[in-house]
Amino acid sequence: MEDSENFMLGSPILNLFVLVLVPLSAISVQASAAIKNKGERIKEESTTLLAQANPLYGCWGLTYSAGGIIHESVLIMDGYSGAMMTQFYNLVLARTDVVLQTMRLRGSSQGVVILGFNPVNPQTNRRHPTYNPDNFLFQIRPNGSYLFITCDDAGKCSPVQVSSCPR
């Protein structure tokens, strides 16, 4: 991609924007299992997980699908935490909707995980009644290819397209 930025996890050689995705069907079940029960796992392993992940700083545009509905997000990470604003078409309201969620960076045996929490309406700060938090998995595979996917709390998984942060 022409207007890409470096995605750094402690090393400048990692470039998230030159993605070579393996087939999603081969990994989505594994990723969904890795993200499931995230609250329980964070309580039990939070010290260990934080020690395994380098802090992440930056801003990225993310595009992915949930149930055939395209989601466009801006993810801002400041170390081990961040925020993400997501725009999507809400079928219940029959219009474009927006949610803001808290994001937390964790390491895992499956790769780097960015977990979403508390999706709220940014205007009212009230929890969104139907939106499932987004969770992301980033891996560098043994063959050198990259994998970046999302699985929400309902288990809907999708590959993620990454771009530079919208201005």
Short mmCIF file of N, CA and C in Angstrom, two decimals, residues 13-163:
data_model
loop_
_atom_site.label_atom_id
_atom_site.label_comp_id
_atom_site.label_asym_id
_atom_site.label_seq_id
_atom_site.Cartn_x
_atom_site.Cartn_y
_atom_site.Cartn_z
N ILE A 13 11.54 -3.58 12.08
CA ILE A 13 11.40 -4.42 10.89
C ILE A 13 9.99 -4.93 10.68
N LEU A 14 9.15 -4.83 11.69
CA LEU A 14 7.78 -5.30 11.53
C LEU A 14 6.97 -4.27 10.76
N ASN A 15 6.39 -4.67 9.68
CA ASN A 15 5.57 -3.77 8.89
C ASN A 15 4.22 -4.41 8.66
N LEU A 16 3.24 -3.96 9.42
CA LEU A 16 1.91 -4.55 9.37
C LEU A 16 1.22 -4.32 8.03
N PHE A 17 1.64 -3.32 7.32
CA PHE A 17 0.93 -2.92 6.13
C PHE A 17 1.36 -3.66 4.88
N VAL A 18 2.28 -4.59 5.01
CA VAL A 18 2.63 -5.47 3.91
C VAL A 18 2.16 -6.85 4.34
N LEU A 19 0.86 -7.03 4.36
CA LEU A 19 0.26 -8.25 4.89
C LEU A 19 0.19 -9.33 3.82
N VAL A 20 0.57 -10.52 4.22
CA VAL A 20 0.36 -11.69 3.39
C VAL A 20 -0.49 -12.63 4.23
N LEU A 21 -1.80 -12.59 4.01
CA LEU A 21 -2.73 -13.33 4.87
C LEU A 21 -2.81 -14.80 4.46
N VAL A 22 -2.76 -15.67 5.46
CA VAL A 22 -3.05 -17.08 5.22
C VAL A 22 -4.56 -17.21 5.16
N PRO A 23 -5.07 -18.30 4.61
CA PRO A 23 -6.53 -18.43 4.53
C PRO A 23 -7.18 -18.28 5.91
N LEU A 24 -8.21 -17.45 5.97
CA LEU A 24 -8.88 -17.15 7.24
C LEU A 24 -9.51 -18.40 7.84
N SER A 25 -10.05 -19.27 7.02
CA SER A 25 -10.71 -20.46 7.56
C SER A 25 -9.76 -21.33 8.36
N ALA A 26 -8.49 -21.30 8.03
CA ALA A 26 -7.51 -22.12 8.74
C ALA A 26 -7.19 -21.57 10.11
N ILE A 27 -7.44 -20.29 10.34
CA ILE A 27 -7.02 -19.69 11.60
C ILE A 27 -8.17 -19.13 12.42
N SER A 28 -9.35 -18.90 11.82
CA SER A 28 -10.42 -18.22 12.55
C SER A 28 -10.89 -18.99 13.77
N VAL A 29 -10.95 -20.30 13.71
CA VAL A 29 -11.36 -21.09 14.87
C VAL A 29 -10.32 -20.95 15.97
N GLN A 30 -9.05 -21.01 15.60
CA GLN A 30 -7.96 -20.86 16.55
C GLN A 30 -7.99 -19.47 17.19
N ALA A 31 -8.20 -18.45 16.39
CA ALA A 31 -8.23 -17.08 16.91
C ALA A 31 -9.44 -16.87 17.80
N SER A 32 -10.57 -17.40 17.39
CA SER A 32 -11.78 -17.26 18.19
C SER A 32 -11.59 -17.92 19.56
N ALA A 33 -10.96 -19.07 19.59
CA ALA A 33 -10.70 -19.75 20.86
C ALA A 33 -9.71 -18.97 21.71
N ALA A 34 -8.72 -18.35 21.07
CA ALA A 34 -7.72 -17.58 21.82
C ALA A 34 -8.33 -16.34 22.45
N ILE A 35 -9.37 -15.79 21.83
CA ILE A 35 -9.99 -14.56 22.33
C ILE A 35 -11.13 -14.85 23.30
N LYS A 36 -11.75 -16.03 23.19
CA LYS A 36 -12.89 -16.39 24.05
C LYS A 36 -12.52 -16.30 25.52
N ASN A 37 -13.49 -15.98 26.33
CA ASN A 37 -13.30 -15.89 27.78
C ASN A 37 -12.19 -14.92 28.15
N LYS A 38 -12.09 -13.83 27.40
CA LYS A 38 -10.98 -12.90 27.59
C LYS A 38 -10.95 -12.28 28.97
N GLY A 39 -12.09 -11.95 29.52
CA GLY A 39 -12.11 -11.33 30.84
C GLY A 39 -11.54 -12.25 31.90
N GLU A 40 -11.90 -13.51 31.83
CA GLU A 40 -11.40 -14.49 32.77
C GLU A 40 -9.89 -14.65 32.64
N ARG A 41 -9.42 -14.74 31.41
CA ARG A 41 -8.00 -14.93 31.15
C ARG A 41 -7.19 -13.72 31.60
N ILE A 42 -7.72 -12.52 31.40
CA ILE A 42 -6.99 -11.32 31.79
C ILE A 42 -6.82 -11.28 33.30
N LYS A 43 -7.86 -11.62 34.04
CA LYS A 43 -7.75 -11.63 35.50
C LYS A 43 -6.69 -12.62 35.96
N GLU A 44 -6.66 -13.80 35.35
CA GLU A 44 -5.75 -14.84 35.77
C GLU A 44 -4.31 -14.59 35.31
N GLU A 45 -4.13 -14.02 34.13
CA GLU A 45 -2.80 -13.95 33.54
C GLU A 45 -2.33 -12.54 33.22
N SER A 46 -2.94 -11.50 33.78
CA SER A 46 -2.64 -10.15 33.34
C SER A 46 -1.17 -9.79 33.50
N THR A 47 -0.52 -10.18 34.57
CA THR A 47 0.89 -9.86 34.75
C THR A 47 1.73 -10.57 33.71
N THR A 48 1.48 -11.84 33.48
CA THR A 48 2.23 -12.60 32.49
C THR A 48 1.99 -12.06 31.09
N LEU A 49 0.73 -11.78 30.76
CA LEU A 49 0.42 -11.29 29.42
C LEU A 49 1.08 -9.95 29.14
N LEU A 50 1.07 -9.05 30.11
CA LEU A 50 1.70 -7.76 29.90
C LEU A 50 3.19 -7.90 29.69
N ALA A 51 3.80 -8.84 30.37
CA ALA A 51 5.24 -9.03 30.24
C ALA A 51 5.61 -9.56 28.86
N GLN A 52 4.68 -10.20 28.16
CA GLN A 52 4.97 -10.80 26.87
C GLN A 52 4.77 -9.84 25.70
N ALA A 53 4.12 -8.73 25.89
CA ALA A 53 3.83 -7.81 24.79
C ALA A 53 4.57 -6.49 25.01
N ASN A 54 5.20 -6.00 23.95
CA ASN A 54 5.82 -4.68 24.01
C ASN A 54 4.74 -3.63 23.84
N PRO A 55 4.91 -2.46 24.45
CA PRO A 55 3.90 -1.41 24.28
C PRO A 55 3.78 -1.02 22.80
N LEU A 56 2.61 -0.60 22.43
CA LEU A 56 2.31 -0.24 21.05
C LEU A 56 1.82 1.20 21.00
N TYR A 57 2.42 2.01 20.15
CA TYR A 57 2.06 3.41 20.03
C TYR A 57 1.75 3.72 18.57
N GLY A 58 0.62 4.36 18.32
CA GLY A 58 0.31 4.75 16.96
C GLY A 58 -1.17 4.82 16.68
N CYS A 59 -1.46 5.11 15.43
CA CYS A 59 -2.83 5.26 14.96
C CYS A 59 -2.96 4.55 13.62
N TRP A 60 -4.03 3.77 13.45
CA TRP A 60 -4.25 3.02 12.22
C TRP A 60 -5.71 3.05 11.84
N GLY A 61 -5.97 3.00 10.55
CA GLY A 61 -7.32 2.81 10.03
C GLY A 61 -7.51 1.32 9.78
N LEU A 62 -8.62 0.76 10.25
CA LEU A 62 -8.90 -0.66 10.10
C LEU A 62 -10.24 -0.84 9.40
N THR A 63 -10.29 -1.75 8.44
CA THR A 63 -11.53 -2.08 7.75
C THR A 63 -11.73 -3.58 7.83
N TYR A 64 -12.93 -3.99 8.25
CA TYR A 64 -13.23 -5.41 8.40
C TYR A 64 -14.74 -5.60 8.30
N SER A 65 -15.18 -6.84 8.33
CA SER A 65 -16.59 -7.15 8.16
C SER A 65 -17.10 -7.97 9.35
N ALA A 66 -18.33 -7.71 9.74
CA ALA A 66 -19.00 -8.54 10.74
C ALA A 66 -20.39 -8.85 10.20
N GLY A 67 -20.62 -10.09 9.88
CA GLY A 67 -21.91 -10.48 9.33
C GLY A 67 -22.22 -9.80 8.00
N GLY A 68 -21.19 -9.53 7.22
CA GLY A 68 -21.37 -8.87 5.93
C GLY A 68 -21.45 -7.37 5.99
N ILE A 69 -21.42 -6.80 7.18
CA ILE A 69 -21.48 -5.34 7.34
C ILE A 69 -20.06 -4.82 7.52
N ILE A 70 -19.67 -3.91 6.65
CA ILE A 70 -18.32 -3.34 6.71
C ILE A 70 -18.21 -2.39 7.89
N HIS A 71 -17.13 -2.53 8.63
CA HIS A 71 -16.81 -1.66 9.77
C HIS A 71 -15.54 -0.89 9.44
N GLU A 72 -15.57 0.40 9.64
CA GLU A 72 -14.40 1.26 9.45
C GLU A 72 -14.03 1.84 10.80
N SER A 73 -12.80 1.57 11.24
CA SER A 73 -12.38 1.97 12.58
C SER A 73 -11.10 2.78 12.53
N VAL A 74 -10.93 3.61 13.55
CA VAL A 74 -9.66 4.28 13.81
C VAL A 74 -9.20 3.79 15.17
N LEU A 75 -8.05 3.11 15.18
CA LEU A 75 -7.47 2.56 16.40
C LEU A 75 -6.30 3.43 16.81
N ILE A 76 -6.32 3.89 18.06
CA ILE A 76 -5.21 4.67 18.62
C ILE A 76 -4.71 3.92 19.84
N MET A 77 -3.44 3.52 19.80
CA MET A 77 -2.84 2.80 20.93
C MET A 77 -1.77 3.68 21.57
N ASP A 78 -1.77 3.70 22.91
CA ASP A 78 -0.80 4.46 23.69
C ASP A 78 -0.21 3.52 24.74
N GLY A 79 0.69 2.66 24.31
CA GLY A 79 1.27 1.68 25.21
C GLY A 79 0.41 0.42 25.25
N TYR A 80 -0.06 0.08 26.44
CA TYR A 80 -0.86 -1.13 26.62
C TYR A 80 -2.36 -0.87 26.54
N SER A 81 -2.77 0.37 26.33
CA SER A 81 -4.19 0.68 26.23
C SER A 81 -4.42 1.69 25.12
N GLY A 82 -5.67 1.82 24.74
CA GLY A 82 -6.01 2.75 23.68
C GLY A 82 -7.51 2.86 23.53
N ALA A 83 -7.91 3.40 22.39
CA ALA A 83 -9.33 3.57 22.09
C ALA A 83 -9.54 3.32 20.61
N MET A 84 -10.76 2.94 20.26
CA MET A 84 -11.09 2.72 18.86
C MET A 84 -12.50 3.23 18.60
N MET A 85 -12.62 4.07 17.58
CA MET A 85 -13.91 4.58 17.11
C MET A 85 -14.26 3.80 15.85
N THR A 86 -15.47 3.26 15.82
CA THR A 86 -15.91 2.42 14.71
C THR A 86 -17.21 2.94 14.13
N GLN A 87 -17.25 3.01 12.80
CA GLN A 87 -18.46 3.41 12.07
C GLN A 87 -18.95 2.20 11.28
N PHE A 88 -20.26 1.95 11.33
CA PHE A 88 -20.84 0.81 10.64
C PHE A 88 -22.31 1.10 10.37
N TYR A 89 -22.91 0.32 9.47
CA TYR A 89 -24.34 0.47 9.21
C TYR A 89 -25.10 -0.40 10.20
N ASN A 90 -25.99 0.21 10.96
CA ASN A 90 -26.78 -0.48 11.97
C ASN A 90 -28.11 -0.89 11.33
N LEU A 91 -28.31 -2.19 11.15
CA LEU A 91 -29.53 -2.69 10.51
C LEU A 91 -30.78 -2.41 11.34
N VAL A 92 -30.65 -2.41 12.66
CA VAL A 92 -31.80 -2.16 13.54
C VAL A 92 -32.28 -0.72 13.38
N LEU A 93 -31.33 0.22 13.34
CA LEU A 93 -31.67 1.64 13.22
C LEU A 93 -31.84 2.09 11.77
N ALA A 94 -31.39 1.25 10.83
CA ALA A 94 -31.42 1.57 9.40
C ALA A 94 -30.66 2.86 9.10
N ARG A 95 -29.49 3.01 9.74
CA ARG A 95 -28.63 4.17 9.48
C ARG A 95 -27.21 3.87 9.97
N THR A 96 -26.29 4.74 9.61
CA THR A 96 -24.91 4.62 10.08
C THR A 96 -24.86 4.87 11.58
N ASP A 97 -24.08 4.07 12.28
CA ASP A 97 -23.95 4.17 13.72
C ASP A 97 -22.46 4.24 14.07
N VAL A 98 -22.15 4.73 15.25
CA VAL A 98 -20.76 4.87 15.69
C VAL A 98 -20.64 4.36 17.12
N VAL A 99 -19.56 3.63 17.40
CA VAL A 99 -19.26 3.21 18.77
C VAL A 99 -17.81 3.57 19.09
N LEU A 100 -17.58 3.79 20.37
CA LEU A 100 -16.24 4.03 20.90
C LEU A 100 -15.98 2.93 21.92
N GLN A 101 -14.81 2.29 21.82
CA GLN A 101 -14.50 1.26 22.79
C GLN A 101 -13.07 1.38 23.31
N THR A 102 -12.88 0.94 24.53
CA THR A 102 -11.56 0.89 25.15
C THR A 102 -10.83 -0.33 24.60
N MET A 103 -9.54 -0.18 24.30
CA MET A 103 -8.75 -1.28 23.76
C MET A 103 -7.58 -1.56 24.70
N ARG A 104 -7.25 -2.84 24.85
CA ARG A 104 -6.12 -3.24 25.69
C ARG A 104 -5.23 -4.21 24.93
N LEU A 105 -3.93 -3.99 25.02
CA LEU A 105 -2.94 -4.83 24.35
C LEU A 105 -2.51 -5.95 25.28
N ARG A 106 -2.49 -7.17 24.75
CA ARG A 106 -2.04 -8.33 25.51
C ARG A 106 -1.20 -9.21 24.61
N GLY A 107 -0.26 -9.90 25.19
CA GLY A 107 0.48 -10.93 24.47
C GLY A 107 -0.19 -12.26 24.73
N SER A 108 0.00 -13.20 23.85
CA SER A 108 -0.54 -14.54 24.07
C SER A 108 0.32 -15.53 23.29
N SER A 109 0.07 -16.80 23.50
CA SER A 109 0.81 -17.82 22.76
C SER A 109 0.42 -17.81 21.29
N GLN A 110 -0.69 -17.15 20.94
CA GLN A 110 -1.15 -17.08 19.55
C GLN A 110 -0.63 -15.85 18.82
N GLY A 111 -0.03 -14.90 19.53
CA GLY A 111 0.45 -13.65 18.93
C GLY A 111 0.08 -12.48 19.80
N VAL A 112 0.03 -11.32 19.22
CA VAL A 112 -0.36 -10.11 19.95
C VAL A 112 -1.86 -9.94 19.82
N VAL A 113 -2.52 -9.70 20.94
CA VAL A 113 -3.97 -9.57 20.96
C VAL A 113 -4.32 -8.17 21.44
N ILE A 114 -5.23 -7.51 20.72
CA ILE A 114 -5.78 -6.23 21.15
C ILE A 114 -7.26 -6.48 21.42
N LEU A 115 -7.64 -6.34 22.69
CA LEU A 115 -9.00 -6.68 23.12
C LEU A 115 -9.85 -5.43 23.29
N GLY A 116 -11.09 -5.48 22.81
CA GLY A 116 -12.02 -4.37 22.96
C GLY A 116 -12.92 -4.57 24.17
N PHE A 117 -13.26 -3.45 24.82
CA PHE A 117 -14.12 -3.47 26.00
C PHE A 117 -15.08 -2.29 25.95
N ASN A 118 -16.24 -2.46 26.54
CA ASN A 118 -17.19 -1.39 26.80
C ASN A 118 -17.50 -0.52 25.58
N PRO A 119 -18.10 -1.09 24.53
CA PRO A 119 -18.49 -0.26 23.39
C PRO A 119 -19.63 0.69 23.78
N VAL A 120 -19.40 1.98 23.61
CA VAL A 120 -20.39 2.98 24.01
C VAL A 120 -20.72 3.91 22.85
N ASN A 121 -21.86 4.57 22.96
CA ASN A 121 -22.21 5.65 22.05
C ASN A 121 -21.34 6.83 22.46
N PRO A 122 -20.51 7.38 21.56
CA PRO A 122 -19.60 8.46 21.95
C PRO A 122 -20.30 9.76 22.35
N GLN A 123 -21.55 9.95 21.93
CA GLN A 123 -22.27 11.17 22.28
C GLN A 123 -22.89 11.09 23.67
N THR A 124 -23.33 9.91 24.07
CA THR A 124 -24.00 9.76 25.37
C THR A 124 -23.13 9.04 26.41
N ASN A 125 -22.09 8.37 25.95
CA ASN A 125 -21.21 7.56 26.79
C ASN A 125 -21.95 6.37 27.43
N ARG A 126 -23.10 6.02 26.87
CA ARG A 126 -23.86 4.85 27.35
C ARG A 126 -23.49 3.64 26.52
N ARG A 127 -23.49 2.50 27.16
CA ARG A 127 -23.16 1.26 26.48
C ARG A 127 -24.07 1.04 25.28
N HIS A 128 -23.47 0.63 24.17
CA HIS A 128 -24.24 0.34 22.97
C HIS A 128 -25.04 -0.94 23.21
N PRO A 129 -26.34 -0.94 22.91
CA PRO A 129 -27.18 -2.09 23.26
C PRO A 129 -26.91 -3.36 22.46
N THR A 130 -26.36 -3.26 21.26
CA THR A 130 -26.21 -4.46 20.43
C THR A 130 -24.79 -4.72 19.95
N TYR A 131 -23.86 -3.80 20.15
CA TYR A 131 -22.53 -3.94 19.58
C TYR A 131 -21.65 -4.86 20.43
N ASN A 132 -21.05 -5.86 19.80
CA ASN A 132 -20.11 -6.76 20.47
C ASN A 132 -18.70 -6.18 20.37
N PRO A 133 -17.94 -6.16 21.46
CA PRO A 133 -16.58 -5.62 21.40
C PRO A 133 -15.73 -6.33 20.36
N ASP A 134 -14.82 -5.58 19.74
CA ASP A 134 -13.93 -6.11 18.72
C ASP A 134 -12.62 -6.55 19.37
N ASN A 135 -12.06 -7.64 18.87
CA ASN A 135 -10.80 -8.18 19.35
C ASN A 135 -9.94 -8.48 18.13
N PHE A 136 -8.66 -8.17 18.21
CA PHE A 136 -7.77 -8.34 17.07
C PHE A 136 -6.60 -9.25 17.43
N LEU A 137 -6.16 -10.04 16.47
CA LEU A 137 -5.02 -10.92 16.63
C LEU A 137 -4.02 -10.60 15.53
N PHE A 138 -2.77 -10.37 15.92
CA PHE A 138 -1.69 -10.12 14.97
C PHE A 138 -0.63 -11.19 15.17
N GLN A 139 -0.26 -11.87 14.06
CA GLN A 139 0.77 -12.90 14.12
C GLN A 139 1.77 -12.71 13.00
N ILE A 140 3.00 -13.09 13.28
CA ILE A 140 3.99 -13.30 12.22
C ILE A 140 4.15 -14.81 12.16
N ARG A 141 3.75 -15.39 11.05
CA ARG A 141 3.73 -16.84 10.88
C ARG A 141 5.15 -17.39 10.69
N PRO A 142 5.36 -18.69 10.90
CA PRO A 142 6.69 -19.29 10.73
C PRO A 142 7.29 -19.09 9.34
N ASN A 143 6.45 -18.94 8.32
CA ASN A 143 6.96 -18.72 6.97
C ASN A 143 7.24 -17.24 6.68
N GLY A 144 7.05 -16.36 7.69
CA GLY A 144 7.33 -14.94 7.52
C GLY A 144 6.13 -14.11 7.10
N SER A 145 5.00 -14.77 6.80
CA SER A 145 3.81 -14.01 6.42
C SER A 145 3.16 -13.42 7.66
N TYR A 146 2.32 -12.42 7.45
CA TYR A 146 1.61 -11.75 8.53
C TYR A 146 0.15 -12.16 8.52
N LEU A 147 -0.45 -12.17 9.70
CA LEU A 147 -1.88 -12.43 9.83
C LEU A 147 -2.45 -11.37 10.76
N PHE A 148 -3.49 -10.69 10.32
CA PHE A 148 -4.18 -9.71 11.16
C PHE A 148 -5.66 -9.94 10.96
N ILE A 149 -6.33 -10.44 12.00
CA ILE A 149 -7.76 -10.73 11.91
C ILE A 149 -8.47 -10.18 13.13
N THR A 150 -9.79 -10.12 13.03
CA THR A 150 -10.63 -9.73 14.16
C THR A 150 -11.68 -10.80 14.40
N CYS A 151 -11.97 -11.01 15.67
CA CYS A 151 -13.10 -11.85 16.08
C CYS A 151 -13.80 -11.09 17.19
N ASP A 152 -15.09 -10.79 16.99
CA ASP A 152 -15.79 -10.07 18.06
C ASP A 152 -16.22 -11.05 19.15
N ASP A 153 -16.81 -10.54 20.20
CA ASP A 153 -17.20 -11.39 21.33
C ASP A 153 -18.27 -12.41 20.95
N ALA A 154 -18.96 -12.22 19.82
CA ALA A 154 -19.96 -13.19 19.36
C ALA A 154 -19.33 -14.27 18.48
N GLY A 155 -18.01 -14.17 18.24
CA GLY A 155 -17.32 -15.16 17.44
C GLY A 155 -17.30 -14.90 15.95
N LYS A 156 -17.76 -13.72 15.51
CA LYS A 156 -17.70 -13.37 14.09
C LYS A 156 -16.28 -12.92 13.77
N CYS A 157 -15.64 -13.61 12.82
CA CYS A 157 -14.24 -13.32 12.48
C CYS A 157 -14.12 -12.79 11.06
N SER A 158 -13.09 -11.99 10.84
CA SER A 158 -12.86 -11.39 9.53
C SER A 158 -11.39 -11.00 9.41
N PRO A 159 -10.83 -11.08 8.19
CA PRO A 159 -9.52 -10.48 8.00
C PRO A 159 -9.63 -8.96 8.16
N VAL A 160 -8.52 -8.32 8.47
CA VAL A 160 -8.50 -6.88 8.69
C VAL A 160 -7.61 -6.23 7.65
N GLN A 161 -8.12 -5.19 7.02
CA GLN A 161 -7.33 -4.38 6.10
C GLN A 161 -6.85 -3.17 6.89
N VAL A 162 -5.55 -2.89 6.83
CA VAL A 162 -4.95 -1.83 7.63
C VAL A 162 -4.44 -0.72 6.72
N SER A 163 -4.66 0.52 7.14
CA SER A 163 -4.15 1.67 6.39
C SER A 163 -3.59 2.69 7.37
#
